[in-house]
GROMACS .gro file of C-alpha atoms in nm:
model
  303
    1MET     CA    1  10.130  11.190  11.227
    2ILE     CA    2  10.361  11.021  10.979
    3TYR     CA    3  10.644  10.836  11.153
    4ASP     CA    4  10.986  10.815  10.998
    5CYS     CA    5  10.984  10.441  11.060
    6ALA     CA    6  10.750  10.174  11.189
    7ILE     CA    7  10.929   9.878  11.345
    8ILE     CA    8  10.727   9.557  11.350
    9GLY     CA    9  10.866   9.327  11.618
   10GLY     CA   10  11.002   9.399  11.965
   11GLY     CA   11  11.281   9.144  11.991
   12PRO     CA   12  11.651   9.237  12.008
   13ALA     CA   13  11.662   9.344  11.642
   14GLY     CA   14  11.361   9.573  11.666
   15LEU     CA   15  11.460   9.710  12.007
   16ASN     CA   16  11.816   9.790  11.903
   17ALA     CA   17  11.695   9.952  11.582
   18ALA     CA   18  11.455  10.168  11.784
   19LEU     CA   19  11.739  10.271  12.014
   20VAL     CA   20  11.968  10.376  11.729
   21LEU     CA   21  11.690  10.559  11.547
   22GLY     CA   22  11.577  10.729  11.867
   23ARG     CA   23  11.930  10.851  11.925
   24SER     CA   24  11.923  10.977  11.566
   25ARG     CA   25  11.619  11.191  11.652
   26ARG     CA   26  11.387  10.995  11.428
   27ASN     CA   27  11.017  10.952  11.503
   28VAL     CA   28  10.966  10.579  11.548
   29VAL     CA   29  10.673  10.357  11.639
   30LEU     CA   30  10.761  10.008  11.765
   31PHE     CA   31  10.499   9.730  11.771
   32ASP     CA   32  10.557   9.453  12.026
   33ASP     CA   33  10.295   9.193  12.120
   34ASP     CA   34  10.540   9.007  12.350
   35ASN     CA   35  10.531   8.683  12.154
   36ALA     CA   36  10.901   8.618  12.094
   37ARG     CA   37  11.004   8.257  12.039
   38ASN     CA   38  11.261   8.275  12.324
   39ARG     CA   39  10.989   8.355  12.577
   40VAL     CA   40  10.982   7.987  12.680
   41VAL     CA   41  11.345   7.978  12.795
   42ARG     CA   42  11.459   8.070  13.145
   43GLU     CA   43  11.785   8.234  13.042
   44SER     CA   44  11.944   8.390  12.736
   45HIS     CA   45  12.313   8.343  12.664
   46GLY     CA   46  12.592   8.468  12.442
   47PHE     CA   47  12.505   8.839  12.483
   48LEU     CA   48  12.807   9.019  12.623
   49THR     CA   49  12.736   9.180  12.968
   50ARG     CA   50  12.394   9.009  12.975
   51ASP     CA   51  12.490   8.640  12.973
   52GLY     CA   52  12.227   8.438  13.161
   53ILE     CA   53  11.965   8.713  13.169
   54ARG     CA   54  11.597   8.624  13.159
   55PRO     CA   55  11.441   8.720  12.822
   56SER     CA   56  11.170   8.920  13.000
   57GLU     CA   57  11.430   9.113  13.198
   58LEU     CA   58  11.629   9.196  12.886
   59ARG     CA   59  11.313   9.326  12.721
   60GLN     CA   60  11.224   9.536  13.027
   61LEU     CA   61  11.572   9.689  13.041
   62ALA     CA   62  11.541   9.778  12.673
   63HIS     CA   63  11.200   9.939  12.726
   64THR     CA   64  11.343  10.147  13.012
   65GLU     CA   65  11.630  10.266  12.796
   66LEU     CA   66  11.399  10.350  12.505
   67ALA     CA   67  11.182  10.561  12.735
   68ALA     CA   68  11.467  10.814  12.749
   69TYR     CA   69  11.404  10.899  12.383
   70PRO     CA   70  11.074  11.087  12.339
   71SER     CA   71  11.062  11.024  11.965
   72VAL     CA   72  11.026  10.647  12.018
   73GLU     CA   73  10.672  10.524  12.083
   74LEU     CA   74  10.613  10.168  12.203
   75ILE     CA   75  10.281  10.008  12.108
   76ARG     CA   76  10.213   9.685  12.299
   77GLU     CA   77   9.992   9.543  12.032
   78LYS     CA   78  10.023   9.312  11.734
   79ALA     CA   79  10.062   9.466  11.391
   80VAL     CA   80   9.843   9.263  11.155
   81SER     CA   81   9.890   9.434  10.821
   82ALA     CA   82  10.122   9.668  10.638
   83GLU     CA   83  10.017   9.831  10.314
   84ARG     CA   84  10.198  10.055  10.069
   85ILE     CA   85   9.994  10.365   9.986
   86THR     CA   86  10.255  10.555   9.786
   87LYS     CA   87  10.629  10.511   9.735
   88THR     CA   88  10.698  10.705  10.055
   89HIS     CA   89  10.383  10.629  10.254
   90TYR     CA   90  10.288  10.305  10.429
   91GLU     CA   91  10.005  10.218  10.663
   92VAL     CA   92  10.040   9.969  10.947
   93THR     CA   93   9.722   9.840  11.111
   94THR     CA   94   9.709   9.678  11.455
   95ALA     CA   95   9.480   9.403  11.584
   96SER     CA   96   9.251   9.666  11.734
   97GLY     CA   97   9.213   9.838  11.398
   98THR     CA   98   9.428  10.142  11.475
   99VAL     CA   99   9.618  10.267  11.170
  100TYR     CA  100   9.967  10.417  11.186
  101HIS     CA  101  10.132  10.603  10.900
  102CYS     CA  102  10.502  10.587  10.824
  103THR     CA  103  10.764  10.649  10.559
  104LYS     CA  104  10.970  10.335  10.618
  105ILE     CA  105  10.905   9.991  10.764
  106LEU     CA  106  11.149   9.763  10.942
  107LEU     CA  107  11.042   9.398  10.964
  108ALA     CA  108  11.191   9.242  11.277
  109THR     CA  109  10.926   8.982  11.352
  110GLY     CA  110  11.159   8.687  11.409
  111LEU     CA  111  11.056   8.330  11.336
  112LYS     CA  112  10.804   8.076  11.458
  113ASP     CA  113  10.917   7.730  11.571
  114GLU     CA  114  10.730   7.406  11.509
  115GLN     CA  115  10.858   7.127  11.731
  116PRO     CA  116  10.907   6.765  11.619
  117ASN     CA  117  10.594   6.550  11.630
  118ILE     CA  118  10.653   6.402  11.975
  119PRO     CA  119  10.370   6.390  12.233
  120GLY     CA  120  10.436   6.623  12.527
  121ILE     CA  121  10.754   6.781  12.391
  122GLU     CA  122  10.628   7.129  12.478
  123ARG     CA  123  10.651   7.041  12.851
  124PHE     CA  124  11.030   7.022  12.822
  125TYR     CA  125  11.114   7.275  12.551
  126GLY     CA  126  11.298   7.573  12.694
  127THR     CA  127  11.367   7.394  13.026
  128SER     CA  128  11.565   7.083  12.939
  129LEU     CA  129  11.523   7.066  12.561
  130TYR     CA  130  11.671   7.344  12.351
  131SER     CA  131  11.731   7.432  11.988
  132CYS     CA  132  12.066   7.612  11.999
  133PRO     CA  133  12.378   7.452  12.151
  134TYR     CA  134  12.561   7.784  12.130
  135CYS     CA  135  12.294   7.934  12.353
  136ASP     CA  136  12.252   7.650  12.604
  137GLY     CA  137  12.529   7.397  12.551
  138TRP     CA  138  12.757   7.523  12.828
  139GLU     CA  139  12.493   7.472  13.097
  140VAL     CA  140  12.444   7.105  13.002
  141ARG     CA  141  12.805   7.017  12.925
  142ASP     CA  142  12.911   6.658  12.998
  143ARG     CA  143  12.553   6.555  13.076
  144PRO     CA  144  12.366   6.267  12.907
  145LEU     CA  145  12.227   6.447  12.603
  146ALA     CA  146  11.980   6.362  12.329
  147VAL     CA  147  11.972   6.506  11.980
  148ILE     CA  148  11.620   6.476  11.842
  149ALA     CA  149  11.604   6.576  11.479
  150ASP     CA  150  11.434   6.488  11.156
  151LYS     CA  151  11.642   6.733  10.952
  152ASN     CA  152  12.003   6.847  10.967
  153VAL     CA  153  12.063   6.544  11.190
  154TYR     CA  154  12.433   6.504  11.118
  155LYS     CA  155  12.513   6.874  11.150
  156LEU     CA  156  12.333   6.914  11.484
  157ALA     CA  157  12.485   6.594  11.625
  158LYS     CA  158  12.837   6.709  11.541
  159GLU     CA  159  12.774   7.047  11.702
  160VAL     CA  160  12.631   6.906  12.025
  161PHE     CA  161  12.920   6.659  12.056
  162THR     CA  162  13.139   6.963  12.134
  163TRP     CA  163  12.964   6.997  12.469
  164SER     CA  164  12.914   6.633  12.569
  165ARG     CA  165  13.053   6.297  12.460
  166ASP     CA  166  12.755   6.124  12.625
  167LEU     CA  167  12.528   6.167  12.326
  168ILE     CA  168  12.250   5.967  12.164
  169VAL     CA  169  12.090   6.073  11.836
  170PHE     CA  170  11.718   6.008  11.784
  171THR     CA  171  11.582   6.040  11.430
  172ASN     CA  172  11.226   5.959  11.543
  173GLY     CA  173  11.166   5.739  11.240
  174GLU     CA  174  11.170   6.044  11.012
  175GLY     CA  175  11.519   6.190  11.012
  176ARG     CA  176  11.766   6.081  10.749
  177LEU     CA  177  12.130   5.995  10.790
  178GLU     CA  178  12.350   5.887  10.505
  179LEU     CA  179  12.541   5.564  10.568
  180ASP     CA  180  12.874   5.744  10.586
  181GLU     CA  181  12.731   6.001  10.827
  182ARG     CA  182  12.602   5.733  11.058
  183SER     CA  183  12.935   5.553  11.042
  184ARG     CA  184  13.120   5.870  11.137
  185LEU     CA  185  12.894   5.933  11.434
  186GLU     CA  186  12.922   5.576  11.557
  187ALA     CA  187  13.300   5.586  11.514
  188HIS     CA  188  13.299   5.861  11.777
  189GLY     CA  189  13.082   5.660  12.017
  190ILE     CA  190  12.756   5.832  11.926
  191GLN     CA  191  12.461   5.592  11.930
  192VAL     CA  192  12.192   5.641  11.664
  193VAL     CA  193  11.834   5.539  11.744
  194GLU     CA  194  11.596   5.540  11.447
  195ASP     CA  195  11.281   5.419  11.630
  196ILE     CA  196  10.977   5.640  11.665
  197ILE     CA  197  10.958   5.828  11.995
  198SER     CA  198  10.622   5.777  12.167
  199GLY     CA  199  10.684   6.024  12.448
  200LEU     CA  200  10.919   6.194  12.689
  201GLU     CA  201  10.923   6.136  13.064
  202GLY     CA  202  11.022   6.367  13.346
  203THR     CA  203  10.878   6.610  13.600
  204GLY     CA  204  10.876   6.986  13.631
  205GLY     CA  205  11.008   7.032  13.279
  206GLN     CA  206  11.316   6.822  13.352
  207LEU     CA  207  11.374   6.546  13.099
  208GLU     CA  208  11.455   6.206  13.247
  209ARG     CA  209  11.381   5.947  12.982
  210VAL     CA  210  11.299   5.909  12.613
  211ARG     CA  211  11.028   5.647  12.554
  212LEU     CA  212  11.033   5.460  12.224
  213GLU     CA  213  10.730   5.316  12.046
  214ASP     CA  214  10.819   4.961  12.159
  215GLY     CA  215  10.826   5.073  12.523
  216THR     CA  216  11.204   5.099  12.557
  217LEU     CA  217  11.315   5.374  12.797
  218ILE     CA  218  11.645   5.551  12.742
  219ASP     CA  219  11.780   5.777  13.016
  220ARG     CA  220  11.866   6.130  12.906
  221SER     CA  221  11.889   6.450  13.111
  222TYR     CA  222  11.884   6.721  12.846
  223GLY     CA  223  11.865   6.749  12.472
  224PHE     CA  224  11.861   6.956  12.158
  225VAL     CA  225  11.594   6.946  11.893
  226SER     CA  226  11.583   7.072  11.538
  227PRO     CA  227  11.246   7.244  11.501
  228LEU     CA  228  11.093   7.351  11.175
  229TRP     CA  229  11.072   7.726  11.148
  230SER     CA  230  10.853   7.959  10.952
  231HIS     CA  231  10.778   8.327  10.928
  232GLY     CA  232  10.505   8.386  11.183
  233ASP     CA  233  10.342   8.652  10.967
  234HIS     CA  234  10.271   8.744  10.606
  235PHE     CA  235  10.447   9.080  10.581
  236ALA     CA  236  10.733   8.969  10.356
  237GLU     CA  237  10.490   8.810  10.112
  238THR     CA  238  10.234   9.089  10.101
  239LEU     CA  239  10.498   9.361  10.068
  240GLY     CA  240  10.678   9.171   9.793
  241CYS     CA  241  11.010   9.105   9.967
  242GLU     CA  242  11.244   8.853   9.806
  243LEU     CA  243  11.383   8.567  10.016
  244ASN     CA  244  11.741   8.448  10.045
  245GLY     CA  245  11.875   8.094  10.010
  246TYR     CA  246  11.788   8.010  10.372
  247GLY     CA  247  11.431   8.135  10.341
  248GLY     CA  248  11.489   8.462  10.523
  249ILE     CA  249  11.417   8.803  10.376
  250ARG     CA  250  11.695   8.906  10.140
  251THR     CA  251  11.870   9.226  10.250
  252ASP     CA  252  12.191   9.415  10.192
  253GLU     CA  253  12.433   9.494  10.476
  254TYR     CA  254  12.209   9.777  10.596
  255GLY     CA  255  11.884   9.583  10.603
  256ARG     CA  256  11.744   9.712  10.274
  257THR     CA  257  11.514   9.468  10.097
  258ASN     CA  258  11.427   9.472   9.727
  259VAL     CA  259  11.121   9.684   9.813
  260TRP     CA  260  11.183  10.056   9.843
  261ASN     CA  261  11.146  10.180  10.204
  262VAL     CA  262  11.108   9.826  10.346
  263TYR     CA  263  11.390   9.689  10.560
  264ALA     CA  264  11.441   9.368  10.757
  265ALA     CA  265  11.661   9.263  11.048
  266GLY     CA  266  11.709   8.985  11.300
  267ASP     CA  267  11.615   8.619  11.256
  268THR     CA  268  11.351   8.699  10.996
  269ALA     CA  269  11.634   8.804  10.765
  270ASN     CA  270  11.945   8.628  10.894
  271ILE     CA  271  11.787   8.288  10.975
  272VAL     CA  272  12.129   8.158  11.080
  273PRO     CA  273  12.308   8.217  11.303
  274ALA     CA  274  12.013   8.284  11.534
  275GLN     CA  275  12.148   8.455  11.844
  276LEU     CA  276  12.032   8.759  12.038
  277ILE     CA  277  12.353   8.951  11.988
  278VAL     CA  278  12.354   8.881  11.613
  279ALA     CA  279  11.991   8.996  11.586
  280ALA     CA  280  12.063   9.311  11.786
  281GLY     CA  281  12.362   9.389  11.565
  282SER     CA  282  12.158   9.352  11.248
  283GLY     CA  283  11.892   9.579  11.398
  284SER     CA  284  12.158   9.844  11.459
  285ALA     CA  285  12.288   9.811  11.102
  286ALA     CA  286  11.935   9.842  10.962
  287ALA     CA  287  11.872  10.153  11.172
  288ILE     CA  288  12.190  10.312  11.036
  289GLY     CA  289  12.072  10.227  10.685
  290ILE     CA  290  11.728  10.376  10.752
  291ASN     CA  291  11.868  10.695  10.905
  292GLY     CA  292  12.120  10.733  10.624
  293ASP     CA  293  11.851  10.691  10.360
  294LEU     CA  294  11.625  10.945  10.533
  295THR     CA  295  11.913  11.191  10.546
  296ASN     CA  296  12.003  11.143  10.180
  297GLU     CA  297  11.640  11.178  10.074
  298TYR     CA  298  11.606  11.501  10.271
  299PHE     CA  299  11.899  11.660  10.092
  300ASP     CA  300  11.885  11.492   9.751
  301GLY     CA  301  11.523  11.380   9.719
  302PRO     CA  302  11.399  11.022   9.680
  303GLU     CA  303  11.541  10.807   9.405
   0.00000   0.00000   0.00000
């Protein structure tokens, strides 16, 4: 069987694209290995009608809705390669070696986070340390917050200040602040600590203190970090997709990349802003682009 579209990635972008394509009566195969980067958080926010939902619950609701469309097939397995055979024929291979054939590919694989080099930070990430103040700032408003960043320090500090005036910025000996940036932060009562962080203290995932290399302990309850991100796969590179200025896959408004029959949506293309509802919207737009291109090709032939 040759599917109309293979969707690689089962996050909000891939799921919403599958829904729109299923409702368009397209044969779709969706690959989801349940390895989304938001799997570590307890709640997802900013998604209208689903604010505060658990990521796993949102995914399960989506799977239930997709089951109503018989032309959508969900494969709970990792896609490991995608290869162009002809202009209108691609092969996607899974970790088990199974090969699926399709006309179009939608890359919706999201991004992979790499946390700052702080011992034990993974014990707190997703519970009391977060990456997006728009997603989690409301829940920690007016609390003693830390900003831990070695890049985009000034930008993240300004954003977090919206939610709490009790804010300390930690550059961990690596982040850079221009003199005027530091002066502006301090003018608003924001303390800047440039010492190296030797560890984080707390129990049950709840941050309590930041420990500096000289042994100093600074009380903090929650915080935001600026992780490094990367594409967690090689699809964009191997398929020849161009990247945009942020490092995401370059697309037009309907998810089309520079490679014929290859589309991209969600964080892997948008990069910023990185929110569930934004990713879902871009997945819908890409699905409309895919369906429209399939329709035009049926009547007019491929370009």
